[in-house]
């Protein structure tokens, strides 16, 4: 890979020959320990792994300590090999591992958690050689994840409730107990992870506005009172390189511990730009994190975390399918070089012709402090505060992304340039009071307060391409630039305030029944200050909006008690909940831009989304805990789901509300241990599927779309796979060594990308293969992603914009563990 040598901070020095060449600071690392263990299946539906804080354990309901301590198998995804001694994933005597979860605020075996949940452990991530969140999300049933356009942009969809550009996510993501304040944080580097918990269904009662479809809880590895560490290096095709490390231990025994970790990854790019004779999408990423755990007084602990990440690369890897190109990638002559009948989500090209490579500079910094006081007899008190600072600047060729410079056509000037810049600073705080085990028999409760302030600036521009490169734009346009004059400039500064009150109370009823009631009230005040330089709308305008709503949830669960039939084998639950995603504003003036292309009725205000979900499910375990079968059915009534439309002529990114939609379907997952034998090794298997019938029932913008499928909501998703491990030998240097292999299949069927259902994406199946030697101290692993080199588009945007998914790639990594 050519060494990237120019920082985006020195943007004036990197505009050479129409290409913007970024660079990267050294950094990063990551890894998890790999220990020999009995193989357990790669999972499927389920788990929200978490630690019972300070002994606040609970069973189905937190009053039965004896039952809570009973081993139960995990029903979580993708664990092909898990240490049997893990404090949160203990191996049951005959079957699958035990996982304790706290997704609903109380520690409980995941078998007894009344929700569809999935956990990805550090062992999973090690086996996947995973450095991005994508690999983890591919293991979660009923979830789609799209990473597109630039480093910080990704979309997640759960049960048909989806995410779009410039909207908040339909799921709340918490990193070490801190809510992420913008979707741009979700695609950050994945390193030194202890576990990732994914809970599906409305979780706003505990996690707040935006948890309309679920919650994702990410826990990184904590400091320890003994020295431990690991180091990992890897190399692959396409110039892939990775290095990671983690080290921790005591600074003051039993009083102050630390954990320092980091990761560096790079690649030369996976696609070829024929016009520029270089790769289209090279990238370098570095990240580091420091955590301190301090016990300054009895019953008081302080946890401090500070992290930084930077990614440098290029942006906007799109094709425009209606464009008619010459053989060498220029836009065809004439004023109408377009075939608007050629709009196809299945038209895939890995070759690019854009004459501007562009650039991408993504930066993320977070500081957080958590204080826990455990001196109360009846409850545990926790306070968490955080400061976030993130920004991203992207420079890119404008549609239709050809070798041509700016020219006029029947739809106006095309093949110009575009930039987007956003900068976010946020302060958040949360306090929770959680009841202790058996403080009041058969009763548990949780109450809390939350506050956040977010200052978010965004500017989006287009410009004339004179073949002299792209000028980075931040707060002010450059209309008179001789090299790259600004054509359109849309910018606004947003000041958003969130205040929340939350509570949860549960009680154990006779005969194994229990009831849980949770509620949360969120008030979100949004203030948009439009730039005085805006070229559309009303320059200098001020828009204000308040979005507030309760997010209630009620759950009834039945767990057979000791002496009853099916005791320890079955859990049944029924849940009703409402989720709320705050509305907001389009960039001022995009409504007029939409009207200019025939999208009348589009406004600058985006209404709040409300999802009402009813769900019935079961979890079961059989054959001495060697087999788990879980399932659920659900119905969702969704109001005002936001949908994205792009107006390429002015670079306008427009959000539209789909008034009403319905989704109903279900999940089914099976995982089991086929055999575990000292001679033949261990084999585990898993399979899962999600069926999601979804359709629009009201859409005032275009009533003809009623009955169509929702965007980004596949009708069927499935996963299946197996893992095999066999002990080979023992060695005094590397410890026990095992042969290991893991195969992960996944597929999706019938996915629309727009409300018009203009082009359905055909079904496709991918296969990831992982194999190698796993040792207690040293492991050598190889991974081949997309083994069959399946060609499909990562994203399709209404109008004919496509971005191809990554091709087959391979990597080999060497990991050394030191007490992990």
Coordinates of N, CA and C in Angstrom, one line a residue, residues 129-139 145-147 185-191 196:
X129 N -11.5 -12.9 14.0 CA -10.5 -11.9 13.7 C -11.1 -10.6 13.4
X130 N -12.1 -10.2 14.2 CA -12.9 -9.1 13.9 C -12.3 -7.8 14.4
X131 N -12.3 -6.8 13.5 CA -11.8 -5.4 13.8 C -12.9 -4.4 13.7
X132 N -14.0 -4.8 13.2 CA -15.1 -3.8 13.0 C -16.4 -4.4 13.5
X133 N -17.4 -3.6 13.8 CA -18.7 -4.1 14.4 C -19.4 -4.9 13.4
X134 N -19.1 -4.8 12.1 CA -19.8 -5.5 11.1 C -19.8 -7.0 11.3
X135 N -18.7 -7.6 11.7 CA -18.6 -9.0 11.9 C -19.4 -9.5 13.0
X136 N -19.6 -8.7 14.1 CA -20.5 -9.0 15.2 C -21.9 -9.0 14.8
X137 N -22.3 -8.0 14.0 CA -23.7 -7.8 13.7 C -24.2 -8.9 12.7
X138 N -23.3 -9.5 11.9 CA -23.6 -10.5 11.0 C -24.1 -11.8 11.8
X139 N -23.8 -11.9 13.1 CA -24.2 -13.1 13.8 C -25.5 -12.9 14.5
X145 N -27.1 -5.0 8.8 CA -26.1 -3.9 9.1 C -25.5 -3.5 7.7
X146 N -25.5 -2.2 7.4 CA -24.9 -1.7 6.2 C -23.9 -0.7 6.5
X147 N -22.7 -0.8 6.0 CA -21.6 0.2 6.2 C -21.3 0.8 4.8
X185 N -20.9 7.2 15.8 CA -20.1 6.5 16.8 C -20.2 4.9 16.6
X186 N -21.2 4.4 16.0 CA -21.5 3.0 16.0 C -20.4 2.2 15.3
X187 N -19.9 2.8 14.2 CA -18.9 2.0 13.4 C -17.5 2.2 13.9
X188 N -17.3 2.5 15.1 CA -15.9 2.7 15.6 C -15.2 1.4 15.7
X189 N -13.9 1.4 15.9 CA -13.1 0.2 15.9 C -13.6 -0.7 17.0
X190 N -13.5 -2.0 16.7 CA -13.9 -3.1 17.6 C -12.7 -3.7 18.1
X191 N -12.3 -3.4 19.4 CA -11.0 -4.0 19.9 C -11.2 -4.1 21.4
X196 N -20.6 -8.1 23.5 CA -21.6 -7.2 22.8 C -22.9 -7.9 23.0

